[in-house]
């Protein structure tokens, strides 16, 4: 079964750090671009970050630049999001999602076709 | 930055009725638009990619159309399980950032 499972969420104080993990199974993880997407309580979806299949390229939404770092370990089929200097407005459910399929150096976008169940991050004093 | 505007914000319909959801982009995204369904407490589910291609396992009552700046998601005959929030999404060419629309809630009338 193709699956993504997030972990690492919790309650932290403003300014603190947290590291989220996303474990992939059922597919060749190293062949896919991965994204983090978040959803604040009662709000819509907000893209957080992108990481290429080979880890060569990483991109972030403007409000996360310099505070969040995305990484992946293809040998461990895992995706990570290191979040530093957390703010109250970072409170959200964080999802990892599978993006482009890459093969032979060519990537094809079929939408975010696999999502994890989400992990909740609460930033509050 | 491309902005996606979804309308209406809320659609009140009865089971069996046809639902038409709109997504407008602030500039052309060609056909590179996807649609997702999200139910309370659940992760989003991909319905449509490249404006009109149904994702694996998505029923035929869901269809997408459009190109450029104007897109439509149509649910031909609403089933009870279709009442949910729907989001459109596009991806920039490079850098590959994603943008989501604000969502349309389809509720039972």
PDB file of C-alpha atoms in Angstrom:
ATOM      1  CA  UNK A   1       0.000   0.000   0.000  1.00  0.00           C
ATOM      2  CA  UNK A   2       1.263   3.439  -0.943  1.00  0.00           C
ATOM      3  CA  UNK A   3       1.447   5.442   2.250  1.00  0.00           C
ATOM      4  CA  UNK A   4       2.887   8.528   3.901  1.00  0.00           C
ATOM      5  CA  UNK A   5       2.946   8.804   7.685  1.00  0.00           C
ATOM      6  CA  UNK A   6       3.900  12.048   9.432  1.00  0.00           C
ATOM      7  CA  UNK A   7       5.159  12.346  12.980  1.00  0.00           C
ATOM      8  CA  UNK A   8       6.869  14.836  15.250  1.00  0.00           C
ATOM      9  CA  UNK A   9       4.129  17.386  15.837  1.00  0.00           C
ATOM     10  CA  UNK A  10       3.380  18.775  19.272  1.00  0.00           C
ATOM     11  CA  UNK A  11       2.977  21.810  21.508  1.00  0.00           C
ATOM     12  CA  UNK A  12       5.902  24.237  21.603  1.00  0.00           C
ATOM     13  CA  UNK A  13       6.452  27.790  22.795  1.00  0.00           C
ATOM     14  CA  UNK A  14       7.100  30.715  20.445  1.00  0.00           C
ATOM     15  CA  UNK A  15      10.738  30.763  19.353  1.00  0.00           C
ATOM     16  CA  UNK A  16      11.245  27.050  19.879  1.00  0.00           C
ATOM     17  CA  UNK A  17      12.023  24.391  17.260  1.00  0.00           C
ATOM     18  CA  UNK A  18      10.419  21.202  16.035  1.00  0.00           C
ATOM     19  CA  UNK A  19      11.360  18.550  13.493  1.00  0.00           C
ATOM     20  CA  UNK A  20       8.661  16.789  11.520  1.00  0.00           C
ATOM     21  CA  UNK A  21       9.183  13.458   9.787  1.00  0.00           C
ATOM     22  CA  UNK A  22       7.308  11.733   6.988  1.00  0.00           C
ATOM     23  CA  UNK A  23       7.846   8.023   6.396  1.00  0.00           C
ATOM     24  CA  UNK A  24       7.067   6.737   2.909  1.00  0.00           C
ATOM     25  CA  UNK A  25       6.206   3.180   1.965  1.00  0.00           C
ATOM     26  CA  UNK A  26       4.793   1.238  -0.968  1.00  0.00           C
ATOM     27  CA  UNK A  27       6.550   3.202  -3.695  1.00  0.00           C
ATOM     28  CA  UNK A  28      10.048   4.151  -4.903  1.00  0.00           C
ATOM     29  CA  UNK A  29      10.522   7.236  -2.738  1.00  0.00           C
ATOM     30  CA  UNK A  30      13.649   8.410  -4.558  1.00  0.00           C
ATOM     31  CA  UNK A  31      11.677   8.827  -7.800  1.00  0.00           C
ATOM     32  CA  UNK A  32       9.351  11.506  -6.442  1.00  0.00           C
ATOM     33  CA  UNK A  33       9.380  15.187  -5.631  1.00  0.00           C
ATOM     34  CA  UNK A  34       7.946  15.818  -2.177  1.00  0.00           C
ATOM     35  CA  UNK A  35       6.085  18.769  -0.655  1.00  0.00           C
ATOM     36  CA  UNK A  36       5.000  19.971   2.756  1.00  0.00           C
ATOM     37  CA  UNK A  37       1.586  21.651   2.930  1.00  0.00           C
ATOM     38  CA  UNK A  38      -0.038  23.063   6.048  1.00  0.00           C
ATOM     39  CA  UNK A  39      -3.527  24.018   7.167  1.00  0.00           C
ATOM     40  CA  UNK A  40      -4.190  26.402  10.033  1.00  0.00           C
ATOM     41  CA  UNK A  41      -7.299  25.687  12.134  1.00  0.00           C
ATOM     42  CA  UNK A  42     -10.423  26.444  10.109  1.00  0.00           C
ATOM     43  CA  UNK A  43      -8.382  27.763   7.171  1.00  0.00           C
ATOM     44  CA  UNK A  44      -7.392  26.628   3.704  1.00  0.00           C
ATOM     45  CA  UNK A  45      -4.330  24.837   2.403  1.00  0.00           C
ATOM     46  CA  UNK A  46      -0.960  26.605   2.320  1.00  0.00           C
ATOM     47  CA  UNK A  47       2.110  25.294   0.544  1.00  0.00           C
ATOM     48  CA  UNK A  48       5.229  25.185   2.743  1.00  0.00           C
ATOM     49  CA  UNK A  49       8.125  23.652   0.833  1.00  0.00           C
ATOM     50  CA  UNK A  50       9.350  21.567  -2.099  1.00  0.00           C
ATOM     51  CA  UNK A  51      12.284  19.207  -2.374  1.00  0.00           C
ATOM     52  CA  UNK A  52      13.399  17.561  -5.590  1.00  0.00           C
ATOM     53  CA  UNK A  53      13.729  13.809  -5.912  1.00  0.00           C
ATOM     54  CA  UNK A  54      17.520  13.984  -5.782  1.00  0.00           C
ATOM     55  CA  UNK A  55      17.582  16.637  -2.991  1.00  0.00           C
ATOM     56  CA  UNK A  56      19.343  19.075  -5.308  1.00  0.00           C
ATOM     57  CA  UNK A  57      16.605  21.695  -5.170  1.00  0.00           C
ATOM     58  CA  UNK A  58      14.654  23.029  -2.227  1.00  0.00           C
ATOM     59  CA  UNK A  59      12.093  25.842  -2.183  1.00  0.00           C
ATOM     60  CA  UNK A  60      10.003  27.513   0.482  1.00  0.00           C
ATOM     61  CA  UNK A  61       7.048  29.804   0.826  1.00  0.00           C
ATOM     62  CA  UNK A  62       8.227  33.322   1.629  1.00  0.00           C
ATOM     63  CA  UNK A  63       6.958  33.291   5.221  1.00  0.00           C
ATOM     64  CA  UNK A  64       9.026  30.165   5.958  1.00  0.00           C
ATOM     65  CA  UNK A  65      12.291  31.115   4.269  1.00  0.00           C
ATOM     66  CA  UNK A  66      15.194  31.206   6.685  1.00  0.00           C
ATOM     67  CA  UNK A  67      13.216  29.459   9.425  1.00  0.00           C
ATOM     68  CA  UNK A  68      12.242  26.111   7.881  1.00  0.00           C
ATOM     69  CA  UNK A  69      14.552  23.556   6.270  1.00  0.00           C
ATOM     70  CA  UNK A  70      13.341  20.613   4.231  1.00  0.00           C
ATOM     71  CA  UNK A  71      15.461  17.516   3.749  1.00  0.00           C
ATOM     72  CA  UNK A  72      15.075  13.900   2.761  1.00  0.00           C
ATOM     73  CA  UNK A  73      16.917  10.620   3.181  1.00  0.00           C
ATOM     74  CA  UNK A  74      16.112   8.458   0.184  1.00  0.00           C
ATOM     75  CA  UNK A  75      17.843   5.447   1.744  1.00  0.00           C
ATOM     76  CA  UNK A  76      15.469   5.695   4.700  1.00  0.00           C
ATOM     77  CA  UNK A  77      12.429   6.628   2.563  1.00  0.00           C
ATOM     78  CA  UNK A  78      11.929   9.649   4.752  1.00  0.00           C
ATOM     79  CA  UNK A  79      11.180  13.352   4.418  1.00  0.00           C
ATOM     80  CA  UNK A  80      11.848  15.931   7.116  1.00  0.00           C
ATOM     81  CA  UNK A  81      10.933  19.500   7.987  1.00  0.00           C
ATOM     82  CA  UNK A  82      13.072  21.327  10.530  1.00  0.00           C
ATOM     83  CA  UNK A  83      11.129  24.281  11.863  1.00  0.00           C
ATOM     84  CA  UNK A  84      12.979  26.940  13.873  1.00  0.00           C
ATOM     85  CA  UNK A  85      11.876  30.215  15.460  1.00  0.00           C
ATOM     86  CA  UNK A  86       8.289  29.035  15.513  1.00  0.00           C
ATOM     87  CA  UNK A  87       5.511  31.606  15.737  1.00  0.00           C
ATOM     88  CA  UNK A  88       1.883  31.389  16.803  1.00  0.00           C
ATOM     89  CA  UNK A  89       0.885  31.713  13.141  1.00  0.00           C
ATOM     90  CA  UNK A  90       2.750  28.470  12.360  1.00  0.00           C
ATOM     91  CA  UNK A  91       0.066  26.585  14.291  1.00  0.00           C
ATOM     92  CA  UNK A  92      -1.404  24.145  11.781  1.00  0.00           C
ATOM     93  CA  UNK A  93      -1.759  20.592  10.634  1.00  0.00           C
ATOM     94  CA  UNK A  94       1.282  19.778   8.512  1.00  0.00           C
ATOM     95  CA  UNK A  95       0.926  17.323   5.646  1.00  0.00           C
ATOM     96  CA  UNK A  96       3.582  15.722   3.500  1.00  0.00           C
ATOM     97  CA  UNK A  97       2.469  15.029  -0.053  1.00  0.00           C
ATOM     98  CA  UNK A  98       3.903  13.220  -3.053  1.00  0.00           C
ATOM     99  CA  UNK A  99       4.534  15.350  -6.128  1.00  0.00           C
ATOM    100  CA  UNK A 100       6.154  14.883  -9.530  1.00  0.00           C
ATOM    101  CA  UNK A 101       7.248  11.444 -10.658  1.00  0.00           C
ATOM    102  CA  UNK A 102      10.815  11.563 -11.993  1.00  0.00           C
ATOM    103  CA  UNK A 103      12.434   9.061 -14.293  1.00  0.00           C
ATOM    104  CA  UNK A 104      15.523   9.313 -16.454  1.00  0.00           C
ATOM    105  CA  UNK A 105      15.991  12.933 -15.438  1.00  0.00           C
ATOM    106  CA  UNK A 106      12.499  13.930 -16.557  1.00  0.00           C
ATOM    107  CA  UNK A 107       9.816  14.820 -14.020  1.00  0.00           C
ATOM    108  CA  UNK A 108       6.087  14.789 -14.665  1.00  0.00           C
ATOM    109  CA  UNK A 109       3.497  16.528 -12.525  1.00  0.00           C
ATOM    110  CA  UNK A 110       0.385  14.439 -11.853  1.00  0.00           C
ATOM    111  CA  UNK A 111      -0.772  16.548  -8.916  1.00  0.00           C
ATOM    112  CA  UNK A 112      -0.238  15.792  -5.235  1.00  0.00           C
ATOM    113  CA  UNK A 113      -1.564  12.263  -5.469  1.00  0.00           C
ATOM    114  CA  UNK A 114      -0.613  10.832  -2.075  1.00  0.00           C
ATOM    115  CA  UNK A 115      -0.977  12.652   1.260  1.00  0.00           C
ATOM    116  CA  UNK A 116      -0.151  11.729   4.808  1.00  0.00           C
ATOM    117  CA  UNK A 117      -2.732  11.963   7.579  1.00  0.00           C
ATOM    118  CA  UNK A 118      -1.104  15.104   8.953  1.00  0.00           C
ATOM    119  CA  UNK A 119       0.656  16.008  12.188  1.00  0.00           C
ATOM    120  CA  UNK A 120      -0.479  18.886  14.382  1.00  0.00           C
ATOM    121  CA  UNK A 121       1.866  21.664  15.429  1.00  0.00           C
ATOM    122  CA  UNK A 122       0.684  24.081  18.088  1.00  0.00           C
ATOM    123  CA  UNK A 123       2.772  27.120  18.964  1.00  0.00           C
ATOM    124  CA  UNK A 124       1.562  28.776  22.150  1.00  0.00           C
ATOM    125  CA  UNK A 125       3.010  30.222  25.315  1.00  0.00           C
TER     126      UNK A 125
ATOM    127  CA  UNK B   1       2.773  35.299  -7.815  1.00  0.00           C
ATOM    128  CA  UNK B   2      -0.325  33.695  -9.269  1.00  0.00           C
ATOM    129  CA  UNK B   3      -3.495  34.038  -7.211  1.00  0.00           C
ATOM    130  CA  UNK B   4      -6.329  31.510  -7.504  1.00  0.00           C
ATOM    131  CA  UNK B   5      -9.842  32.732  -6.719  1.00  0.00           C
ATOM    132  CA  UNK B   6     -12.545  30.133  -6.153  1.00  0.00           C
ATOM    133  CA  UNK B   7     -16.257  30.811  -6.358  1.00  0.00           C
ATOM    134  CA  UNK B   8     -18.679  30.539  -4.830  1.00  0.00           C
ATOM    135  CA  UNK B   9     -17.343  30.253  -1.299  1.00  0.00           C
ATOM    136  CA  UNK B  10     -20.295  28.026  -0.401  1.00  0.00           C
ATOM    137  CA  UNK B  11     -22.603  26.007  -2.618  1.00  0.00           C
ATOM    138  CA  UNK B  12     -25.828  24.671  -1.090  1.00  0.00           C
ATOM    139  CA  UNK B  13     -27.256  21.795  -3.090  1.00  0.00           C
ATOM    140  CA  UNK B  14     -29.272  18.613  -2.654  1.00  0.00           C
ATOM    141  CA  UNK B  15     -28.091  15.074  -3.423  1.00  0.00           C
ATOM    142  CA  UNK B  16     -28.588  14.306  -7.097  1.00  0.00           C
ATOM    143  CA  UNK B  17     -28.077  17.903  -8.180  1.00  0.00           C
ATOM    144  CA  UNK B  18     -25.231  19.117 -10.378  1.00  0.00           C
ATOM    145  CA  UNK B  19     -22.424  21.126  -8.787  1.00  0.00           C
ATOM    146  CA  UNK B  20     -20.352  23.624 -10.748  1.00  0.00           C
ATOM    147  CA  UNK B  21     -17.291  25.073  -9.011  1.00  0.00           C
ATOM    148  CA  UNK B  22     -15.113  27.813 -10.469  1.00  0.00           C
ATOM    149  CA  UNK B  23     -11.419  28.602 -10.119  1.00  0.00           C
ATOM    150  CA  UNK B  24      -9.935  31.697 -11.728  1.00  0.00           C
ATOM    151  CA  UNK B  25      -6.194  32.357 -11.994  1.00  0.00           C
ATOM    152  CA  UNK B  26      -4.714  35.865 -11.958  1.00  0.00           C
ATOM    153  CA  UNK B  27      -2.620  34.932 -14.995  1.00  0.00           C
ATOM    154  CA  UNK B  28      -2.502  32.000 -17.377  1.00  0.00           C
ATOM    155  CA  UNK B  29      -1.513  28.632 -15.917  1.00  0.00           C
ATOM    156  CA  UNK B  30      -2.110  26.806 -19.215  1.00  0.00           C
ATOM    157  CA  UNK B  31      -3.682  23.479 -18.201  1.00  0.00           C
ATOM    158  CA  UNK B  32      -1.566  23.027 -15.067  1.00  0.00           C
ATOM    159  CA  UNK B  33      -4.355  23.045 -12.530  1.00  0.00           C
ATOM    160  CA  UNK B  34      -5.454  20.392 -10.045  1.00  0.00           C
ATOM    161  CA  UNK B  35      -8.536  19.920  -7.874  1.00  0.00           C
ATOM    162  CA  UNK B  36      -8.729  18.347  -4.413  1.00  0.00           C
ATOM    163  CA  UNK B  37     -11.546  17.269  -2.109  1.00  0.00           C
ATOM    164  CA  UNK B  38     -11.200  17.545   1.651  1.00  0.00           C
ATOM    165  CA  UNK B  39     -13.586  16.218   4.275  1.00  0.00           C
ATOM    166  CA  UNK B  40     -13.437  17.279   7.952  1.00  0.00           C
ATOM    167  CA  UNK B  41     -10.532  15.721   9.802  1.00  0.00           C
ATOM    168  CA  UNK B  42      -9.092  14.182   6.651  1.00  0.00           C
ATOM    169  CA  UNK B  43      -6.221  14.941   4.320  1.00  0.00           C
ATOM    170  CA  UNK B  44      -7.029  16.354   0.885  1.00  0.00           C
ATOM    171  CA  UNK B  45      -7.640  13.875  -1.914  1.00  0.00           C
ATOM    172  CA  UNK B  46      -6.563  14.510  -5.504  1.00  0.00           C
ATOM    173  CA  UNK B  47      -9.490  14.510  -7.922  1.00  0.00           C
ATOM    174  CA  UNK B  48      -8.238  16.113 -11.134  1.00  0.00           C
ATOM    175  CA  UNK B  49      -4.806  17.032 -12.539  1.00  0.00           C
ATOM    176  CA  UNK B  50      -3.860  18.913 -15.692  1.00  0.00           C
ATOM    177  CA  UNK B  51      -7.296  20.565 -15.624  1.00  0.00           C
ATOM    178  CA  UNK B  52      -9.266  17.592 -16.915  1.00  0.00           C
ATOM    179  CA  UNK B  53      -7.567  14.296 -16.050  1.00  0.00           C
ATOM    180  CA  UNK B  54      -9.222  12.260 -13.337  1.00  0.00           C
ATOM    181  CA  UNK B  55      -6.849  10.809 -10.755  1.00  0.00           C
ATOM    182  CA  UNK B  56      -6.784   7.092 -10.123  1.00  0.00           C
ATOM    183  CA  UNK B  57      -9.997   5.776  -8.581  1.00  0.00           C
ATOM    184  CA  UNK B  58     -11.986   9.001  -8.958  1.00  0.00           C
ATOM    185  CA  UNK B  59     -15.581   8.416 -10.086  1.00  0.00           C
ATOM    186  CA  UNK B  60     -16.667   9.594 -13.505  1.00  0.00           C
ATOM    187  CA  UNK B  61     -19.202  12.026 -12.013  1.00  0.00           C
ATOM    188  CA  UNK B  62     -16.230  14.316 -11.308  1.00  0.00           C
ATOM    189  CA  UNK B  63     -14.973  16.233 -14.331  1.00  0.00           C
ATOM    190  CA  UNK B  64     -12.686  19.189 -14.866  1.00  0.00           C
ATOM    191  CA  UNK B  65     -12.427  21.648 -17.703  1.00  0.00           C
ATOM    192  CA  UNK B  66     -10.759  24.888 -18.666  1.00  0.00           C
ATOM    193  CA  UNK B  67      -7.415  26.329 -19.624  1.00  0.00           C
ATOM    194  CA  UNK B  68      -5.562  29.586 -19.282  1.00  0.00           C
ATOM    195  CA  UNK B  69      -7.243  31.456 -16.435  1.00  0.00           C
ATOM    196  CA  UNK B  70     -10.701  29.916 -16.069  1.00  0.00           C
ATOM    197  CA  UNK B  71     -11.363  26.432 -14.761  1.00  0.00           C
ATOM    198  CA  UNK B  72     -14.406  24.462 -13.679  1.00  0.00           C
ATOM    199  CA  UNK B  73     -14.926  21.368 -11.549  1.00  0.00           C
ATOM    200  CA  UNK B  74     -18.275  19.710 -12.205  1.00  0.00           C
ATOM    201  CA  UNK B  75     -19.908  17.015 -10.121  1.00  0.00           C
ATOM    202  CA  UNK B  76     -22.645  15.696 -12.362  1.00  0.00           C
ATOM    203  CA  UNK B  77     -24.913  14.270  -9.680  1.00  0.00           C
ATOM    204  CA  UNK B  78     -24.033  14.812  -6.036  1.00  0.00           C
ATOM    205  CA  UNK B  79     -23.699  11.754  -3.846  1.00  0.00           C
ATOM    206  CA  UNK B  80     -23.946  12.090  -0.036  1.00  0.00           C
ATOM    207  CA  UNK B  81     -20.186  11.539   0.268  1.00  0.00           C
ATOM    208  CA  UNK B  82     -19.425  14.467  -2.065  1.00  0.00           C
ATOM    209  CA  UNK B  83     -20.354  17.139   0.454  1.00  0.00           C
ATOM    210  CA  UNK B  84     -16.955  18.545   1.348  1.00  0.00           C
ATOM    211  CA  UNK B  85     -14.560  21.418   0.655  1.00  0.00           C
ATOM    212  CA  UNK B  86     -12.908  21.596  -2.765  1.00  0.00           C
ATOM    213  CA  UNK B  87      -9.619  23.329  -3.539  1.00  0.00           C
ATOM    214  CA  UNK B  88      -7.945  24.181  -6.812  1.00  0.00           C
ATOM    215  CA  UNK B  89      -4.134  24.309  -7.024  1.00  0.00           C
ATOM    216  CA  UNK B  90      -1.525  25.365  -9.537  1.00  0.00           C
ATOM    217  CA  UNK B  91       2.240  25.023  -9.636  1.00  0.00           C
ATOM    218  CA  UNK B  92       4.627  27.657 -10.856  1.00  0.00           C
ATOM    219  CA  UNK B  93       7.032  26.637 -13.580  1.00  0.00           C
ATOM    220  CA  UNK B  94      10.223  27.605 -11.766  1.00  0.00           C
ATOM    221  CA  UNK B  95      10.632  27.876  -8.846  1.00  0.00           C
ATOM    222  CA  UNK B  96       8.034  25.161  -8.406  1.00  0.00           C
ATOM    223  CA  UNK B  97       5.965  26.784  -5.665  1.00  0.00           C
ATOM    224  CA  UNK B  98       2.351  25.736  -5.259  1.00  0.00           C
ATOM    225  CA  UNK B  99      -0.674  27.968  -4.872  1.00  0.00           C
ATOM    226  CA  UNK B 100      -4.063  26.885  -3.572  1.00  0.00           C
ATOM    227  CA  UNK B 101      -7.374  28.600  -4.008  1.00  0.00           C
ATOM    228  CA  UNK B 102      -9.393  29.570  -0.954  1.00  0.00           C
ATOM    229  CA  UNK B 103     -11.782  26.641  -1.328  1.00  0.00           C
ATOM    230  CA  UNK B 104     -15.474  26.070  -2.066  1.00  0.00           C
ATOM    231  CA  UNK B 105     -17.611  24.316   0.509  1.00  0.00           C
ATOM    232  CA  UNK B 106     -20.333  22.139  -0.988  1.00  0.00           C
ATOM    233  CA  UNK B 107     -22.995  21.728   1.677  1.00  0.00           C
ATOM    234  CA  UNK B 108     -26.306  19.927   1.885  1.00  0.00           C
ATOM    235  CA  UNK B 109     -29.274  22.181   1.218  1.00  0.00           C
TER     236      UNK B 109
END
